[in-house]
Amino acid sequence: MIKAFMPIILLTLSNIFMTFAWYGHLKFKGTALWIVILVSWGIAFFEYCLQVPANRIGHGFYNAAQLKTIQEVITLVVFSIFSVLYLKEEFRWNYLIGFIFIVLAVFFIFKK
């Protein structure tokens, strides 16, 4: 049972890296684009070092559609926290409604 959580932990960590790679540079708009691209690639390398094993290990416990669904939910949670705490953006009610629909999708994807 513990091993089934390992992909979720690895996907969470990989999403933290990827969120910073994709959106962290938004606080540094004065930095040259080529620099933020290189820094983002460097950060994304660590994301891949976690994401690839997460999917390889996870495929022993979940099918590909379930893995992708888990990854998308983790991405939304990580990004929501990131956008509020790091980018200082507002979390709006309509985001919550959208996330509720995604949770419904998760229910149907994992339904036997």
mmCIF file of C-alpha atoms in Angstrom:
data_model
loop_
_atom_site.group_PDB
_atom_site.id
_atom_site.type_symbol
_atom_site.label_atom_id
_atom_site.label_comp_id
_atom_site.label_asym_id
_atom_site.label_seq_id
_atom_site.Cartn_x
_atom_site.Cartn_y
_atom_site.Cartn_z
ATOM 1 C CA MET A 1 0.000 0.000 0.000
ATOM 2 C CA ILE A 2 2.830 2.411 0.844
ATOM 3 C CA LYS A 3 4.405 1.783 -2.575
ATOM 4 C CA ALA A 4 1.192 2.930 -4.266
ATOM 5 C CA PHE A 5 1.734 6.367 -2.682
ATOM 6 C CA MET A 6 5.304 6.696 -3.974
ATOM 7 C CA PRO A 7 4.170 7.826 -7.458
ATOM 8 C CA ILE A 8 1.891 10.424 -5.868
ATOM 9 C CA ILE A 9 4.754 11.782 -3.757
ATOM 10 C CA LEU A 10 7.104 11.858 -6.763
ATOM 11 C CA LEU A 11 4.456 13.503 -8.956
ATOM 12 C CA THR A 12 3.841 16.139 -6.297
ATOM 13 C CA LEU A 13 7.542 16.952 -6.057
ATOM 14 C CA SER A 14 7.906 16.987 -9.847
ATOM 15 C CA ASN A 15 4.952 19.362 -10.147
ATOM 16 C CA ILE A 16 6.514 21.759 -7.677
ATOM 17 C CA PHE A 17 9.633 21.914 -9.860
ATOM 18 C CA MET A 18 7.606 22.240 -13.058
ATOM 19 C CA THR A 19 5.416 24.997 -11.677
ATOM 20 C CA PHE A 20 8.506 27.014 -10.824
ATOM 21 C CA ALA A 21 10.014 26.234 -14.246
ATOM 22 C CA TRP A 22 6.888 27.345 -16.104
ATOM 23 C CA TYR A 23 5.672 30.225 -13.941
ATOM 24 C CA GLY A 24 8.411 31.251 -11.506
ATOM 25 C CA HIS A 25 9.930 33.654 -14.013
ATOM 26 C CA LEU A 26 6.765 35.784 -13.990
ATOM 27 C CA LYS A 27 8.202 37.641 -10.996
ATOM 28 C CA PHE A 28 11.317 38.469 -13.039
ATOM 29 C CA LYS A 29 9.879 40.152 -16.120
ATOM 30 C CA GLY A 30 12.895 42.423 -16.353
ATOM 31 C CA THR A 31 15.240 39.478 -16.880
ATOM 32 C CA ALA A 32 16.161 38.634 -20.454
ATOM 33 C CA LEU A 33 13.964 35.952 -21.991
ATOM 34 C CA TRP A 34 16.896 33.734 -22.976
ATOM 35 C CA ILE A 35 18.064 33.665 -19.347
ATOM 36 C CA VAL A 36 14.678 32.655 -17.965
ATOM 37 C CA ILE A 37 14.405 29.967 -20.668
ATOM 38 C CA LEU A 38 17.753 28.479 -19.633
ATOM 39 C CA VAL A 39 16.883 28.669 -15.934
ATOM 40 C CA SER A 40 13.490 27.075 -16.649
ATOM 41 C CA TRP A 41 15.169 24.237 -18.558
ATOM 42 C CA GLY A 42 17.496 23.690 -15.626
ATOM 43 C CA ILE A 43 14.592 23.486 -13.197
ATOM 44 C CA ALA A 44 12.611 21.254 -15.568
ATOM 45 C CA PHE A 45 15.473 18.748 -15.605
ATOM 46 C CA PHE A 46 14.765 17.973 -11.949
ATOM 47 C CA GLU A 47 11.061 17.734 -12.724
ATOM 48 C CA TYR A 48 11.787 15.021 -15.286
ATOM 49 C CA CYS A 49 14.087 13.203 -12.857
ATOM 50 C CA LEU A 50 11.050 12.813 -10.583
ATOM 51 C CA GLN A 51 8.227 12.551 -13.110
ATOM 52 C CA VAL A 52 9.640 9.719 -15.218
ATOM 53 C CA PRO A 53 10.206 7.372 -12.236
ATOM 54 C CA ALA A 54 6.805 8.387 -10.823
ATOM 55 C CA ASN A 55 5.068 7.223 -13.979
ATOM 56 C CA ARG A 56 7.183 4.097 -14.338
ATOM 57 C CA ILE A 57 6.566 3.057 -10.716
ATOM 58 C CA GLY A 58 2.973 4.255 -10.814
ATOM 59 C CA HIS A 59 2.097 2.222 -13.876
ATOM 60 C CA GLY A 60 2.421 -0.857 -11.671
ATOM 61 C CA PHE A 61 -0.445 0.420 -9.510
ATOM 62 C CA TYR A 62 -2.504 2.615 -11.851
ATOM 63 C CA ASN A 63 -3.290 2.597 -15.550
ATOM 64 C CA ALA A 64 -2.087 5.454 -17.769
ATOM 65 C CA ALA A 65 -5.391 7.349 -17.642
ATOM 66 C CA GLN A 66 -5.425 7.168 -13.850
ATOM 67 C CA LEU A 67 -1.797 8.337 -13.650
ATOM 68 C CA LYS A 68 -2.546 11.309 -15.895
ATOM 69 C CA THR A 69 -5.612 12.176 -13.836
ATOM 70 C CA ILE A 70 -3.601 12.044 -10.600
ATOM 71 C CA GLN A 71 -0.951 14.252 -12.188
ATOM 72 C CA GLU A 72 -3.523 16.826 -13.343
ATOM 73 C CA VAL A 73 -5.153 17.067 -9.917
ATOM 74 C CA ILE A 74 -1.736 17.463 -8.278
ATOM 75 C CA THR A 75 -0.840 20.117 -10.851
ATOM 76 C CA LEU A 76 -3.961 22.142 -10.046
ATOM 77 C CA VAL A 77 -3.405 21.917 -6.294
ATOM 78 C CA VAL A 78 0.288 22.830 -6.562
ATOM 79 C CA PHE A 79 -0.435 25.652 -8.998
ATOM 80 C CA SER A 80 -3.236 27.054 -6.834
ATOM 81 C CA ILE A 81 -0.965 27.203 -3.802
ATOM 82 C CA PHE A 82 1.878 28.626 -5.921
ATOM 83 C CA SER A 83 -0.259 31.339 -7.501
ATOM 84 C CA VAL A 84 -1.613 32.494 -4.147
ATOM 85 C CA LEU A 85 1.608 32.303 -2.101
ATOM 86 C CA TYR A 86 4.299 33.074 -4.694
ATOM 87 C CA LEU A 87 2.564 35.179 -7.325
ATOM 88 C CA LYS A 88 0.197 36.783 -4.767
ATOM 89 C CA GLU A 89 -2.804 36.191 -7.003
ATOM 90 C CA GLU A 90 -6.356 35.803 -5.790
ATOM 91 C CA PHE A 91 -8.042 32.384 -5.639
ATOM 92 C CA ARG A 92 -11.512 33.000 -7.007
ATOM 93 C CA TRP A 93 -14.786 31.180 -6.459
ATOM 94 C CA ASN A 94 -15.059 30.115 -10.095
ATOM 95 C CA TYR A 95 -11.700 28.295 -9.797
ATOM 96 C CA LEU A 96 -13.180 26.281 -6.944
ATOM 97 C CA ILE A 97 -16.241 25.376 -9.030
ATOM 98 C CA GLY A 98 -13.987 24.266 -11.872
ATOM 99 C CA PHE A 99 -11.945 22.130 -9.486
ATOM 100 C CA ILE A 100 -15.135 20.502 -8.207
ATOM 101 C CA PHE A 101 -15.906 19.411 -11.769
ATOM 102 C CA ILE A 102 -12.398 18.000 -12.060
ATOM 103 C CA VAL A 103 -12.934 16.026 -8.856
ATOM 104 C CA LEU A 104 -16.080 14.602 -10.467
ATOM 105 C CA ALA A 105 -13.954 13.572 -13.452
ATOM 106 C CA VAL A 106 -11.550 11.843 -11.071
ATOM 107 C CA PHE A 107 -14.467 9.949 -9.550
ATOM 108 C CA PHE A 108 -15.521 8.613 -12.943
ATOM 109 C CA ILE A 109 -12.002 7.774 -14.100
ATOM 110 C CA PHE A 110 -11.319 5.720 -10.964
ATOM 111 C CA LYS A 111 -14.781 4.113 -10.872
ATOM 112 C CA LYS A 112 -14.561 0.368 -11.456
#
